[in-house]
PDB file of C-alpha atoms and ligand atoms in Angstrom:
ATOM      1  CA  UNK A 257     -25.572  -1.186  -7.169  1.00 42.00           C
ATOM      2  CA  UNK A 258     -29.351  -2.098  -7.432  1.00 43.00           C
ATOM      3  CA  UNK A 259     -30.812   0.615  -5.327  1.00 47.00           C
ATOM      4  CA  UNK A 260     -28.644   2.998  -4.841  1.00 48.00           C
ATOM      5  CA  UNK A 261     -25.970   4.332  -6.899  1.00 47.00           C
ATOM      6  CA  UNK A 262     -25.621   3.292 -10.596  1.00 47.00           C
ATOM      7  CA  UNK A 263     -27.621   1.572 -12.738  1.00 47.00           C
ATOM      8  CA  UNK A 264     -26.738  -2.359 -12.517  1.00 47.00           C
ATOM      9  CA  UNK A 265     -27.020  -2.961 -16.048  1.00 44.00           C
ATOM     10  CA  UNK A 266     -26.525   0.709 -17.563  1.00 45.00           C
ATOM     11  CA  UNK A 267     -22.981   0.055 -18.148  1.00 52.00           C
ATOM     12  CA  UNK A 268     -22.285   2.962 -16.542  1.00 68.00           C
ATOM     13  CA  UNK A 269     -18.932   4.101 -15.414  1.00 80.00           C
ATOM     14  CA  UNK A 270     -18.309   7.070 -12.817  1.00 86.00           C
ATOM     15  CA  UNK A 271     -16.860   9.733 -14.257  1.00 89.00           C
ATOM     16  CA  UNK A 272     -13.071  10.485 -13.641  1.00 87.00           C
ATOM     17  CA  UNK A 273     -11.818  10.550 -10.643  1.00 90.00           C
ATOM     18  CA  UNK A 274     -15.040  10.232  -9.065  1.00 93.00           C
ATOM     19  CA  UNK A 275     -13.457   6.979  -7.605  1.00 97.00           C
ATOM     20  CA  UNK A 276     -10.490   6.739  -5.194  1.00 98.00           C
ATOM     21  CA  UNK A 277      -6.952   5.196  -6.722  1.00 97.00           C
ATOM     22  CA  UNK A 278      -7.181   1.744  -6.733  1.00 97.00           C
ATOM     23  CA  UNK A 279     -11.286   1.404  -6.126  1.00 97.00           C
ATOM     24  CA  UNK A 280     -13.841  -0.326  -8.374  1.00 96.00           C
ATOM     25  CA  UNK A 281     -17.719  -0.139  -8.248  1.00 95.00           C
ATOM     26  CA  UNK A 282     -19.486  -2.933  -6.986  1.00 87.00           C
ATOM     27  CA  UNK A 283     -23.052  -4.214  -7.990  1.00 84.00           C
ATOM     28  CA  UNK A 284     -25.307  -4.499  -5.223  1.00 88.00           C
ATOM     29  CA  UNK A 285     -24.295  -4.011  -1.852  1.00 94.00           C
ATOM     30  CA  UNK A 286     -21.907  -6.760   0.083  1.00 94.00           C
ATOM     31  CA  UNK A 287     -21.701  -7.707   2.924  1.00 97.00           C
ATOM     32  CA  UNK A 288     -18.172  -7.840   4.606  1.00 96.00           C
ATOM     33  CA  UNK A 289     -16.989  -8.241   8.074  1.00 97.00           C
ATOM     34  CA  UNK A 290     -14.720 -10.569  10.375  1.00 95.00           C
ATOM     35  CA  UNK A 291     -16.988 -12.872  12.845  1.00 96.00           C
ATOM     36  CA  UNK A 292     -20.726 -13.535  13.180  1.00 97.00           C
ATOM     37  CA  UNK A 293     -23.538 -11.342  13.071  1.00 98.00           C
ATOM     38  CA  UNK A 294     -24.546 -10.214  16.550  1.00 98.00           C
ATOM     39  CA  UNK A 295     -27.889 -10.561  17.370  1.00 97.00           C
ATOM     40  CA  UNK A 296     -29.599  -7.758  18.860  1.00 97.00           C
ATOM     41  CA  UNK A 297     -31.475  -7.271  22.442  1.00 97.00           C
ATOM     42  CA  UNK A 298     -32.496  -4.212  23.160  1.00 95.00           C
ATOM     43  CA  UNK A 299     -32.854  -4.640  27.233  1.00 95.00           C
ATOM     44  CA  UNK A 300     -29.568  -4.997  26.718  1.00 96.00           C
ATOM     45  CA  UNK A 301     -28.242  -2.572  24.033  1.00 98.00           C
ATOM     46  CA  UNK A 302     -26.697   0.882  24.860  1.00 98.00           C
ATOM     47  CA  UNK A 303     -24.646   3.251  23.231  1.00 98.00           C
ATOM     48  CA  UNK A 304     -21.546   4.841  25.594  1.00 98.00           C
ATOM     49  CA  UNK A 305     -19.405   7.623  25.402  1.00 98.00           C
ATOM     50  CA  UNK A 306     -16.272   7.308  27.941  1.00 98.00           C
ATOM     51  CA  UNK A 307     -12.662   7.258  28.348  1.00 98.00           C
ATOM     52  CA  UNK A 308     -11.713  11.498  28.747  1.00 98.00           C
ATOM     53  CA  UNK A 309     -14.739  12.781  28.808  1.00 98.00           C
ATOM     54  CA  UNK A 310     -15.278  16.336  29.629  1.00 98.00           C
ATOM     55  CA  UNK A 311     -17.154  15.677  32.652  1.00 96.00           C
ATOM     56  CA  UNK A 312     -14.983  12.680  33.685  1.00 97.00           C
ATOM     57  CA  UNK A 313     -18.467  10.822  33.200  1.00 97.00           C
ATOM     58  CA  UNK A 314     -19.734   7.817  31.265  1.00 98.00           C
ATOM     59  CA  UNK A 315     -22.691   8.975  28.630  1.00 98.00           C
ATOM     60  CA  UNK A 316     -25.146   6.311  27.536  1.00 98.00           C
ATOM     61  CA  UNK A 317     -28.332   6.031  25.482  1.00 98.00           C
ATOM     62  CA  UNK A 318     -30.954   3.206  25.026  1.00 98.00           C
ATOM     63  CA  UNK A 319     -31.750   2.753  21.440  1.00 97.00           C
ATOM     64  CA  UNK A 320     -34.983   5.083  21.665  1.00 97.00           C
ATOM     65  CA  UNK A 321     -33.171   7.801  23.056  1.00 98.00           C
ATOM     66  CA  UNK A 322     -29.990   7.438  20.965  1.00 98.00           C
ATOM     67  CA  UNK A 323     -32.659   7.373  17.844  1.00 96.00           C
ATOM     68  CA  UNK A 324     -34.111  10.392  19.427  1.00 97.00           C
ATOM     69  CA  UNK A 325     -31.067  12.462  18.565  1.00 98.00           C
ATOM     70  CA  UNK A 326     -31.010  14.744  15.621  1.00 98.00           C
ATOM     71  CA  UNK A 327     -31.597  12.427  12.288  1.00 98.00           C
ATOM     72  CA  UNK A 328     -29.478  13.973   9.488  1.00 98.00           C
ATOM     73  CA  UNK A 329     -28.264  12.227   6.139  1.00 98.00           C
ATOM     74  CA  UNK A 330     -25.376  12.519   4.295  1.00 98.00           C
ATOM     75  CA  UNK A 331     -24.874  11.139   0.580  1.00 98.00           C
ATOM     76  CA  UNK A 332     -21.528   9.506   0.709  1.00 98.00           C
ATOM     77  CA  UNK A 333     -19.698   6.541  -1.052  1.00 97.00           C
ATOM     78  CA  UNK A 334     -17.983   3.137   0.852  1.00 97.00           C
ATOM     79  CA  UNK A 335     -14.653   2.411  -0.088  1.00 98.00           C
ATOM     80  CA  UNK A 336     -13.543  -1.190   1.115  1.00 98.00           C
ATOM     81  CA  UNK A 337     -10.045  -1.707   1.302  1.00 98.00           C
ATOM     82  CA  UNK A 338     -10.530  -4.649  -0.915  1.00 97.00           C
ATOM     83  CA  UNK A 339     -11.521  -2.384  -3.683  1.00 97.00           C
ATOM     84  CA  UNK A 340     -14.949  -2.584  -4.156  1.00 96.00           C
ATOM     85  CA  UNK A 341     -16.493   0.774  -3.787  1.00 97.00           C
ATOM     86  CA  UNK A 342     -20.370   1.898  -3.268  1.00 96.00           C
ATOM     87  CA  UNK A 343     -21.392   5.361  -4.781  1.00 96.00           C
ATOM     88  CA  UNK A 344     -24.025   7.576  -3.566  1.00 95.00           C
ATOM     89  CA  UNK A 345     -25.323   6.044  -0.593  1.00 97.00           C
ATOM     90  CA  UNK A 346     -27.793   7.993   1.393  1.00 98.00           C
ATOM     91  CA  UNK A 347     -27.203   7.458   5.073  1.00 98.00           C
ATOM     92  CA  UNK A 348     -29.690   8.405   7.996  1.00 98.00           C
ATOM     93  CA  UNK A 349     -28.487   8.727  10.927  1.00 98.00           C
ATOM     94  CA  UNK A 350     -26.277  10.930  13.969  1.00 98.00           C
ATOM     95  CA  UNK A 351     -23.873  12.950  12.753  1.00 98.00           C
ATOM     96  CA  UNK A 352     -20.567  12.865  15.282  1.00 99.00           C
ATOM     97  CA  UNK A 353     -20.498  16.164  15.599  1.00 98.00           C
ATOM     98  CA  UNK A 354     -24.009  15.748  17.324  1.00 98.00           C
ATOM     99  CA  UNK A 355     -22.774  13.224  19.667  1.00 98.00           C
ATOM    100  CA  UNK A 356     -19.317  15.062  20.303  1.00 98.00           C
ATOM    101  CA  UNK A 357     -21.688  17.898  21.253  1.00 98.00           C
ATOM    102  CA  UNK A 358     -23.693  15.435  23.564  1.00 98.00           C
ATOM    103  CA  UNK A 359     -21.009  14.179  25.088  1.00 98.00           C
ATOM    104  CA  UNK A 360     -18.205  16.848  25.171  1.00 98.00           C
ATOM    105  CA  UNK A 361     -14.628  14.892  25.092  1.00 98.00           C
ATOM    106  CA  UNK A 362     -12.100  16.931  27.515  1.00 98.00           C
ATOM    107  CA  UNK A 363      -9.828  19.435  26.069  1.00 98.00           C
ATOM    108  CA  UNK A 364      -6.992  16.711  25.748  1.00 98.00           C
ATOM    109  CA  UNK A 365      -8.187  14.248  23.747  1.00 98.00           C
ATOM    110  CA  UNK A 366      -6.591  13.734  20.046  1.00 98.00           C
ATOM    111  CA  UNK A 367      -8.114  10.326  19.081  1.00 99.00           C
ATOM    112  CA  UNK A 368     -11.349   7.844  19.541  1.00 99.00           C
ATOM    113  CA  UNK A 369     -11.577   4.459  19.440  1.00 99.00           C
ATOM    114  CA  UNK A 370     -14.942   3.176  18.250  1.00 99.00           C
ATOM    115  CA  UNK A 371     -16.389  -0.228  19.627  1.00 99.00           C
ATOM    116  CA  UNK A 372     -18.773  -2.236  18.428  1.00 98.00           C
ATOM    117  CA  UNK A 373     -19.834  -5.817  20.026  1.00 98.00           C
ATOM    118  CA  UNK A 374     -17.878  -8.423  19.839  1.00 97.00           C
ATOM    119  CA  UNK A 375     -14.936  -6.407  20.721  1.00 97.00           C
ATOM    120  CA  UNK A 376     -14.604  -5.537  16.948  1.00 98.00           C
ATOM    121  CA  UNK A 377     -12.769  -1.809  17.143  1.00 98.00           C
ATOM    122  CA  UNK A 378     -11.123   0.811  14.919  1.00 99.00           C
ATOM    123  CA  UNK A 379      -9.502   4.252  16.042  1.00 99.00           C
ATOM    124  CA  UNK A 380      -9.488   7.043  14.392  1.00 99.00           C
ATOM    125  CA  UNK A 381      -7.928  10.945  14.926  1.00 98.00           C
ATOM    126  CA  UNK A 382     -10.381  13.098  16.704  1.00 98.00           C
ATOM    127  CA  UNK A 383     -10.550  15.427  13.599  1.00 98.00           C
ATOM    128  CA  UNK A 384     -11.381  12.443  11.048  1.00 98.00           C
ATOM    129  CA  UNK A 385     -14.014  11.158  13.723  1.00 99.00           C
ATOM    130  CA  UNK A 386     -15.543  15.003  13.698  1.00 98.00           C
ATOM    131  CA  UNK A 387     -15.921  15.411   9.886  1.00 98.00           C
ATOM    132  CA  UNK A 388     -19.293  17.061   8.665  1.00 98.00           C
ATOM    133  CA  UNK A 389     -20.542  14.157   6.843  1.00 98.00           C
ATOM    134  CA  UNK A 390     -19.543  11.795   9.371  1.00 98.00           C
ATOM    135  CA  UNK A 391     -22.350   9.977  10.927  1.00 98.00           C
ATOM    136  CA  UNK A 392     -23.757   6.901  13.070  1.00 98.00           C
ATOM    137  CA  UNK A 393     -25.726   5.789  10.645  1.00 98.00           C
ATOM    138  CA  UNK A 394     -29.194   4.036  11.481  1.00 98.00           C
ATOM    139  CA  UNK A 395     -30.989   4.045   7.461  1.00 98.00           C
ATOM    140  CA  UNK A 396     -29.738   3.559   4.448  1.00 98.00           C
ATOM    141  CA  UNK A 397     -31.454   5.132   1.375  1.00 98.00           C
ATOM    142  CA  UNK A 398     -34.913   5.265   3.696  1.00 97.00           C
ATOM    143  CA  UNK A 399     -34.455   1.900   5.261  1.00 98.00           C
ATOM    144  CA  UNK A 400     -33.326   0.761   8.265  1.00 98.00           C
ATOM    145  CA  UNK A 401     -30.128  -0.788   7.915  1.00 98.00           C
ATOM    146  CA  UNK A 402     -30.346  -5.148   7.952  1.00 98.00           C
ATOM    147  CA  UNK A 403     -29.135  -7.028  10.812  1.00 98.00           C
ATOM    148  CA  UNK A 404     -26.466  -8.274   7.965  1.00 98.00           C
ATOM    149  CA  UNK A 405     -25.252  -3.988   7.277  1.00 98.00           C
ATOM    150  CA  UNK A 406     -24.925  -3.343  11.071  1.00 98.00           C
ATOM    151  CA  UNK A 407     -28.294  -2.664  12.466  1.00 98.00           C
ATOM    152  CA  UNK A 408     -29.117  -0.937  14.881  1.00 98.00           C
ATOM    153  CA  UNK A 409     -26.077   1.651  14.402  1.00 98.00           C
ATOM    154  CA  UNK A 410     -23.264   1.829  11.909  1.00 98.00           C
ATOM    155  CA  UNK A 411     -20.384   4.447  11.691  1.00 99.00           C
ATOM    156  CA  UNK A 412     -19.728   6.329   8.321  1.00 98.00           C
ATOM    157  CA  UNK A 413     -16.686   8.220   7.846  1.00 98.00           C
ATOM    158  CA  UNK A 414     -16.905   8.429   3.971  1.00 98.00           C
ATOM    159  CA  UNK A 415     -12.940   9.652   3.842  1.00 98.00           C
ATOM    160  CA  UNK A 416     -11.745   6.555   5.923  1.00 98.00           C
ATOM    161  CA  UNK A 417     -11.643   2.994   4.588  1.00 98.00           C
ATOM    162  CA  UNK A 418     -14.876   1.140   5.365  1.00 98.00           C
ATOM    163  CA  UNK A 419     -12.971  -1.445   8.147  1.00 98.00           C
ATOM    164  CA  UNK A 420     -12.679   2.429  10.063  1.00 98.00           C
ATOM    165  CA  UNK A 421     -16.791   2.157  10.070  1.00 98.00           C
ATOM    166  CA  UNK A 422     -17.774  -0.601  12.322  1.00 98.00           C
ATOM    167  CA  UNK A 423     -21.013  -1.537  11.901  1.00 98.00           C
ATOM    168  CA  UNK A 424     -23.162  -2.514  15.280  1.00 98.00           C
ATOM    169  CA  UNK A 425     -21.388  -0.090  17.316  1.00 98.00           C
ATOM    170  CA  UNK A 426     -21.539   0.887  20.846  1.00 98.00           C
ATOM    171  CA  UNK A 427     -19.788   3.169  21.931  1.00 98.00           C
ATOM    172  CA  UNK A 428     -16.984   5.624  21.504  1.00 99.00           C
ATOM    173  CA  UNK A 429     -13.875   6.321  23.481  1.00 99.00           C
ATOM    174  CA  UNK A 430     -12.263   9.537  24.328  1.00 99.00           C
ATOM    175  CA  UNK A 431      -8.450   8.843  23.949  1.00 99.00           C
ATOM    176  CA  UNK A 432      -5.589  11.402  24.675  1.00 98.00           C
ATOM    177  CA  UNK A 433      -3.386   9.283  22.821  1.00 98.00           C
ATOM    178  CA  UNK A 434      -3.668   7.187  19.927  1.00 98.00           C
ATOM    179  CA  UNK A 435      -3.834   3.728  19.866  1.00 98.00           C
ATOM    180  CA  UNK A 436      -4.581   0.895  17.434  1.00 98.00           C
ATOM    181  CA  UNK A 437      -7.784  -0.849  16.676  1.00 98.00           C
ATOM    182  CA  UNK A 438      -8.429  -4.073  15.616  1.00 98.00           C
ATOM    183  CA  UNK A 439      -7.329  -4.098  12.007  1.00 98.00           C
ATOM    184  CA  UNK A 440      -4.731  -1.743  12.625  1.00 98.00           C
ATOM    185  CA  UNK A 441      -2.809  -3.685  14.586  1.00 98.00           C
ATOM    186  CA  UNK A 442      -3.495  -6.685  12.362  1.00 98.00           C
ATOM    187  CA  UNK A 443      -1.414  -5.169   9.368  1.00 98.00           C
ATOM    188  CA  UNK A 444      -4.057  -2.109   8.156  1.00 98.00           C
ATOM    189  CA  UNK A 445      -3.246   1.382   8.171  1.00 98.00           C
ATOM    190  CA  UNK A 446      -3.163   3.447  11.255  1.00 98.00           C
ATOM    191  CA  UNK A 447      -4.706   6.059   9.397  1.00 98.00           C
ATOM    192  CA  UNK A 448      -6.642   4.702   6.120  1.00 98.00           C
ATOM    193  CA  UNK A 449      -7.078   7.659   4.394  1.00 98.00           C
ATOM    194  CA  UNK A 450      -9.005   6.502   1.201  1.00 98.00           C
ATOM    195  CA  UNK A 451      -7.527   9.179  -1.431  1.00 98.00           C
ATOM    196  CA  UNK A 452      -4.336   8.717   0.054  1.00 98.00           C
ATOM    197  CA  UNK A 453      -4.532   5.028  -0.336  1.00 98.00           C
ATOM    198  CA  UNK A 454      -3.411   4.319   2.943  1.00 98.00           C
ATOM    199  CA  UNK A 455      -4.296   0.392   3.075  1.00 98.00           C
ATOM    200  CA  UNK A 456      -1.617  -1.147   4.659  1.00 98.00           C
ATOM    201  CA  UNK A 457       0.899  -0.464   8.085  1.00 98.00           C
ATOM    202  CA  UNK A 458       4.132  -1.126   6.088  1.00 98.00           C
ATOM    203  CA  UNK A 459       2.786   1.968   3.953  1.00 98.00           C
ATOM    204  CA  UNK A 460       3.020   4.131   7.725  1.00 98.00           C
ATOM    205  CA  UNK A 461       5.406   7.235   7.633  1.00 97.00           C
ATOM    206  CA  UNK A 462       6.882   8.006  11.223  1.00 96.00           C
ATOM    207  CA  UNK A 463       4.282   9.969  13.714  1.00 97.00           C
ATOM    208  CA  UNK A 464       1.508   8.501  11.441  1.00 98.00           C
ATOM    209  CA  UNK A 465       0.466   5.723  14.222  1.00 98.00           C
ATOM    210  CA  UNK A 466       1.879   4.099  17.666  1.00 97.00           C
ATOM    211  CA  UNK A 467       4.768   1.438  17.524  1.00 93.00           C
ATOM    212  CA  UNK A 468       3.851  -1.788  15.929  1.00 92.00           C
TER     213      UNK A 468
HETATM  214  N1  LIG B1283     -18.227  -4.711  13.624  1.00 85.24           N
HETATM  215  C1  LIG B1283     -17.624  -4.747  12.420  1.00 85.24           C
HETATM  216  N2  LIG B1283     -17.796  -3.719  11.576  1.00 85.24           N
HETATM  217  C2  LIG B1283     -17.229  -3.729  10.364  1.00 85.24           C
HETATM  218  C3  LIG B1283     -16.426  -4.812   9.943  1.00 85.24           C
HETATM  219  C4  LIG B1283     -16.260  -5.890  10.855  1.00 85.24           C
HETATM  220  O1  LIG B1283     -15.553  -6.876  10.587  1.00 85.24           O
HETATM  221  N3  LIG B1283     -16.881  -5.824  12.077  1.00 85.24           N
HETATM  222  N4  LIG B1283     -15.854  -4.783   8.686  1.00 85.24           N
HETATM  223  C5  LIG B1283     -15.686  -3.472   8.047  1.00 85.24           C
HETATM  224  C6  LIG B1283     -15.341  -3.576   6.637  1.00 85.24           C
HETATM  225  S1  LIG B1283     -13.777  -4.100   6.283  1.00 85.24           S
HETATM  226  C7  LIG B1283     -16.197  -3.186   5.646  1.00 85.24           C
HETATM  227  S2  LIG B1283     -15.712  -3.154   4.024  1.00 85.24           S
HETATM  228  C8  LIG B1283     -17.581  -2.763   5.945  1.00 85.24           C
HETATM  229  C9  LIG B1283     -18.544  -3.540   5.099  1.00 85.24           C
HETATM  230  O2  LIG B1283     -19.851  -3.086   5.293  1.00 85.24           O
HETATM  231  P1  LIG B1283     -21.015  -3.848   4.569  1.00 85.24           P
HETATM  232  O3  LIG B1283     -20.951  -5.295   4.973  1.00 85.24           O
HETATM  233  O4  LIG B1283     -22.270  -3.174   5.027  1.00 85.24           O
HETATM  234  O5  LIG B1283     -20.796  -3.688   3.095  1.00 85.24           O
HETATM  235  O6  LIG B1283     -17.907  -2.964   7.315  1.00 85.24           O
HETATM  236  C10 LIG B1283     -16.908  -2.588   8.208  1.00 85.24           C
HETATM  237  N5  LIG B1283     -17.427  -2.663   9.533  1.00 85.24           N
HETATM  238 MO1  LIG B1284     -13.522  -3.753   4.076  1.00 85.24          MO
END
């Protein structure tokens, strides 16, 4: 893990069932995603809130002011569905709950779907998405998060599979019904509930996602 989480030569384990079925701990921290690495422009970068909004209207921050948000961290551990786990992270960032408050969805929306550039996108139930330690996540233990890690803005929900955090996100739509992001229609769950080891769609129990 280097600098965060355990020890890389301690030989430590976590205790049991510290990890989700089926995890492992990984030294250091990889880096994992489909595609290149975006580069960033700020003239050019927002952060959006639309789809069913409660106001019908489209939300959107520049980086200052989305930075300008309440900071909060949350400790909270990565689970890739590839099974390599980080423990103990500490991320910085905007909770959801902060931006749901922001940017109030309307009363009928059940699901979001999170975008991030490149058309990269993930959904994810309204009441997953509005977790406590859920958070857009601009640090990582202190730092800013690398170009590499998703700078300027990751997602963290530490309960969901990491693919259900995109990292260089911008924006969030308000959905009143579900439908599947990028992974999940490419043969993830619809759900990806770590402890539940939701990893793949031929795993999916009926009312769990839309039609493949
Ligand atoms: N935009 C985007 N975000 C993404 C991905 C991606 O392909 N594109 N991959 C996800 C997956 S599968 C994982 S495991 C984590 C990896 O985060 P890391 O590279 O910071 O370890 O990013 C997630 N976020
Ligand atoms: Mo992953």
């Amino acid at each position: 893990m280097g600098a965060m989480g355990l020890p890389d030569d301690s030989g430590a384990r976590p205790a049991p069932g510290r990890l989700p079925p089926g995890q492992r701990v990984q030294r250091g921290w990889p880096v994992t995603h489909y595609g290149p690495v975006p580069r960033f422009r700020s003239e050019r970068w927002d952060f959006r809130v639309f789809g069913a909004t409660a106001e019908g209207a489209v939300h959107s921050w520049d980086l200052s002011e989305f930075s300008a948000l309440p900071y909060a961290t949350v400790t909270a551990d990565l689970h890739c569905v590839t099974r390599f786990s980080m423990l103990d992270a500490e991320w910085g960032g905007v909770r959801t709950k902060t931006v749901l408050e922001a940017a109030p969805p309307a009363p009928g929306v059940t699901h979001v779907m999170v975008w991030a550039e490149f058309g990269y996108s993930t959904n994810i139930r309204l009441a997953d998405f509005a977790a406590e330690n859920a958070v857009f996540a601009t640090h990582c233990d202190g730092e800013a998060l690398t170009a590499e890690h998703g700078f300027p803005v990751r997602l963290v929900v530490p309960h969901l599979y990491a693919w259900k955090g995109p990292k260089w996100v911008r924006g969030v739509e308000y959905m009143t019904t579900d439908r599947r992001g990028f992974w999940e229609e490419r043969g993830y769950h619809n759900l990806g509930e770590v402890w539940e080891e939701q990893r793949h769609s031929y795993q999916e129990e009926p009312g769990d996602g839309p039609q493949l």
